Amino acid sequence: MDRLEIIEEAIDTVRKIDGVSKKQAERIVDWFLKTDSKDSAKVITMLKKMITDISHCEICGYFTQQTLCQICLDPDRENQLMIIENHNNLEKFENNRFFKGKYFIFPYSLDQEFVSNEEIEQKINKLVEYAKDFDEVILAISPTLAGEITMEILKRVFIKNEINCSQLAIGLPIGSSVDYMDHITLKQALKNRTN
């Protein structure tokens, strides 16, 4: 039996969410169809409210309902700046409470053939100007090949502008087996070993 076209369209739309499989999208749409109309209407109202009321902080790029987010407005933060890739990374550091500085979301992957893109260039210039006010800038970008290239490009820009910069150490995850580690992780773990 074929589904109604409107249900198929709803499933296809929900599948556009990162990480949502076809089966998960079907379950979400099914929930909307089977649940009490008040509950589904409430979810829809909240989603619409999020879309209209939430924007991005003018400084760091995190979510806010004002011009600046609570983190950027907090005068008690340490004078360190962490460069991260996305909102999820920021929330991970914030929820674990072991970083007390401020953040800057840099959502771009820069490759070796980095050609000046106006949007990226503006974001880098904004980042450099902001970073000058901090004692240290910490690059916390995922150590993928693209992430490593991005960090190298940003490091060069920071060095050129005399900005103190470091990056997160890479090592062996707790509970992992050396047998299954790639050579780059093993090399970095050996290089960053502690006494």
Coordinates of C-alpha atoms in Angstrom, one line a residue:
M1 CA 0.0 0.0 0.0
D2 CA 1.3 3.4 -0.9
R3 CA 1.5 6.1 1.7
L4 CA -0.2 9.4 1.2
E5 CA 2.0 11.9 -0.7
I6 CA 1.9 14.4 2.2
I7 CA 3.2 11.8 4.6
E8 CA 6.0 10.9 2.2
E9 CA 6.9 14.6 1.9
A10 CA 6.9 14.9 5.7
I11 CA 9.3 11.9 6.0
D12 CA 11.6 13.3 3.3
T13 CA 11.7 16.6 5.1
V14 CA 12.4 15.1 8.5
R15 CA 15.2 13.1 6.9
K16 CA 17.1 16.3 6.1
I17 CA 17.9 16.6 9.8
D18 CA 21.6 15.5 10.3
G19 CA 21.7 11.9 11.7
V20 CA 18.0 11.1 11.1
S21 CA 17.6 7.9 9.2
K22 CA 14.5 7.0 7.1
K23 CA 13.2 4.7 9.9
Q24 CA 13.7 7.5 12.5
A25 CA 11.9 10.0 10.2
E26 CA 9.0 7.5 9.8
R27 CA 8.7 7.2 13.6
I28 CA 8.7 11.0 14.1
V29 CA 6.1 11.5 11.4
D30 CA 4.1 8.6 12.9
W31 CA 4.2 10.2 16.3
F32 CA 2.7 13.4 14.9
L33 CA -0.1 11.4 13.2
K34 CA -0.9 9.3 16.3
T35 CA -0.4 11.6 19.2
D36 CA -2.9 14.0 20.7
S37 CA -3.3 17.0 18.5
K38 CA -2.5 19.4 21.4
D39 CA 0.9 17.8 21.9
S40 CA 1.8 17.8 18.3
A41 CA 0.6 21.4 18.0
K42 CA 2.7 22.4 21.0
V43 CA 5.8 20.9 19.3
I44 CA 5.1 22.7 16.1
T45 CA 4.5 26.0 18.0
M46 CA 7.8 25.5 19.8
L47 CA 9.7 24.8 16.6
K48 CA 8.2 27.9 15.0
K49 CA 9.2 30.0 18.1
M50 CA 12.7 28.7 17.9
I51 CA 13.0 29.6 14.3
T52 CA 11.8 33.2 14.9
D53 CA 13.3 33.9 18.3
I54 CA 16.7 32.3 18.2
S55 CA 19.6 33.7 16.2
H56 CA 23.3 33.5 16.4
C57 CA 25.5 35.6 18.8
E58 CA 27.2 38.4 16.8
I59 CA 30.6 37.5 18.4
C60 CA 30.9 33.8 18.8
G61 CA 28.1 32.4 16.6
Y62 CA 26.4 30.4 19.4
F63 CA 22.6 30.4 19.9
T64 CA 21.0 33.4 21.6
Q65 CA 17.7 35.2 21.8
Q66 CA 19.6 38.5 22.1
T67 CA 22.4 40.1 20.2
L68 CA 25.1 38.4 22.3
C69 CA 24.9 35.0 24.0
Q70 CA 25.3 34.5 27.8
I71 CA 28.8 33.2 27.4
C72 CA 30.0 36.3 25.6
L73 CA 28.3 38.5 28.1
D74 CA 29.8 36.7 31.1
P75 CA 32.6 39.0 32.6
D76 CA 33.9 36.2 34.9
R77 CA 35.1 34.0 32.0
E78 CA 38.8 33.3 31.8
N79 CA 40.8 35.2 29.1
Q80 CA 41.1 32.2 26.8
L81 CA 39.4 31.7 23.4
M82 CA 38.5 28.2 22.1
I83 CA 37.9 27.8 18.3
I84 CA 35.4 25.1 17.7
E85 CA 33.5 23.8 14.7
N86 CA 29.9 23.8 15.8
H87 CA 27.3 24.3 18.6
N88 CA 27.5 20.7 19.7
N89 CA 31.2 21.1 20.4
L90 CA 30.6 24.2 22.5
E91 CA 27.9 22.4 24.5
K92 CA 30.1 19.4 25.1
F93 CA 32.8 21.7 26.7
E94 CA 30.3 23.7 28.6
N95 CA 28.4 20.7 30.0
N96 CA 31.7 19.1 31.2
R97 CA 32.7 22.4 32.9
F98 CA 36.4 22.0 32.3
F99 CA 36.9 25.1 30.1
K100 CA 36.0 28.5 31.6
G101 CA 36.9 30.7 28.7
K102 CA 35.0 32.0 25.7
Y103 CA 34.3 30.4 22.3
F104 CA 34.3 31.1 18.6
I105 CA 32.5 28.8 16.2
F106 CA 34.4 28.4 13.0
P107 CA 32.3 26.1 10.8
Y108 CA 34.5 26.0 7.8
S109 CA 36.9 23.3 6.4
L110 CA 39.9 24.9 4.7
D111 CA 41.8 22.7 2.3
Q112 CA 45.3 23.0 1.0
E113 CA 44.1 24.7 -2.2
F114 CA 42.5 27.3 0.0
V115 CA 41.3 30.0 -2.4
S116 CA 40.2 33.2 -0.8
N117 CA 36.4 33.0 -0.4
E118 CA 34.9 36.3 0.7
E119 CA 32.7 34.8 3.4
I120 CA 35.5 32.7 4.9
E121 CA 38.0 35.6 4.6
Q122 CA 35.5 37.9 6.6
K123 CA 35.1 35.2 9.2
I124 CA 38.9 34.8 9.6
N125 CA 39.3 38.6 9.9
K126 CA 36.6 38.7 12.5
L127 CA 38.2 35.9 14.4
V128 CA 41.7 37.5 14.3
E129 CA 40.3 40.8 15.6
Y130 CA 38.5 39.1 18.4
A131 CA 41.4 36.8 19.2
K132 CA 43.8 39.7 19.8
D133 CA 42.0 40.4 23.1
F134 CA 42.8 37.0 24.6
D135 CA 45.9 35.6 26.4
E136 CA 45.6 32.3 24.5
V137 CA 43.6 30.9 21.6
I138 CA 43.0 27.1 21.7
L139 CA 42.2 25.3 18.4
A140 CA 39.7 22.5 19.2
I141 CA 38.9 21.4 15.7
S142 CA 38.4 17.7 15.0
P143 CA 41.7 16.0 14.0
T144 CA 40.5 14.8 10.6
L145 CA 42.6 15.6 7.6
A146 CA 40.5 18.6 6.8
G147 CA 40.5 19.7 10.4
E148 CA 44.3 19.4 10.6
I149 CA 44.7 21.5 7.4
T150 CA 42.2 24.1 8.8
M151 CA 44.1 24.3 12.1
E152 CA 47.4 24.7 10.2
I153 CA 46.0 27.6 8.2
L154 CA 44.6 29.3 11.3
K155 CA 47.8 28.8 13.2
R156 CA 49.7 30.6 10.5
V157 CA 47.3 33.4 10.5
F158 CA 47.5 33.7 14.3
I159 CA 51.4 33.6 14.3
K160 CA 51.4 36.3 11.6
N161 CA 49.2 38.4 13.9
E162 CA 51.3 37.6 17.0
I163 CA 48.5 35.8 18.7
N164 CA 49.4 33.0 21.2
C165 CA 47.9 29.8 19.9
S166 CA 47.8 26.1 20.9
Q167 CA 45.7 23.1 19.9
L168 CA 44.2 20.2 21.8
A169 CA 46.5 17.2 22.3
I170 CA 45.6 14.0 20.4
G171 CA 46.0 10.7 22.1
L172 CA 44.6 7.3 22.8
P173 CA 41.0 7.2 24.1
I174 CA 40.4 5.6 27.5
G175 CA 39.3 2.0 27.0
S176 CA 40.8 1.7 23.5
S177 CA 43.2 -1.0 22.3
V178 CA 46.5 0.0 20.6
D179 CA 45.8 -2.7 18.1
Y180 CA 43.0 -0.7 16.6
M181 CA 44.6 2.8 16.6
D182 CA 45.6 4.4 13.3
H183 CA 49.2 5.5 12.9
I184 CA 48.5 9.2 13.2
T185 CA 46.8 8.7 16.6
L186 CA 49.7 6.5 17.8
K187 CA 52.3 9.0 16.6
Q188 CA 50.5 11.9 18.3
A189 CA 50.0 9.9 21.5
L190 CA 53.7 9.1 21.6
K191 CA 54.6 12.7 20.8
N192 CA 52.2 14.1 23.5
R193 CA 53.1 11.6 26.2
T194 CA 53.3 12.7 29.8
N195 CA 55.5 11.6 32.8

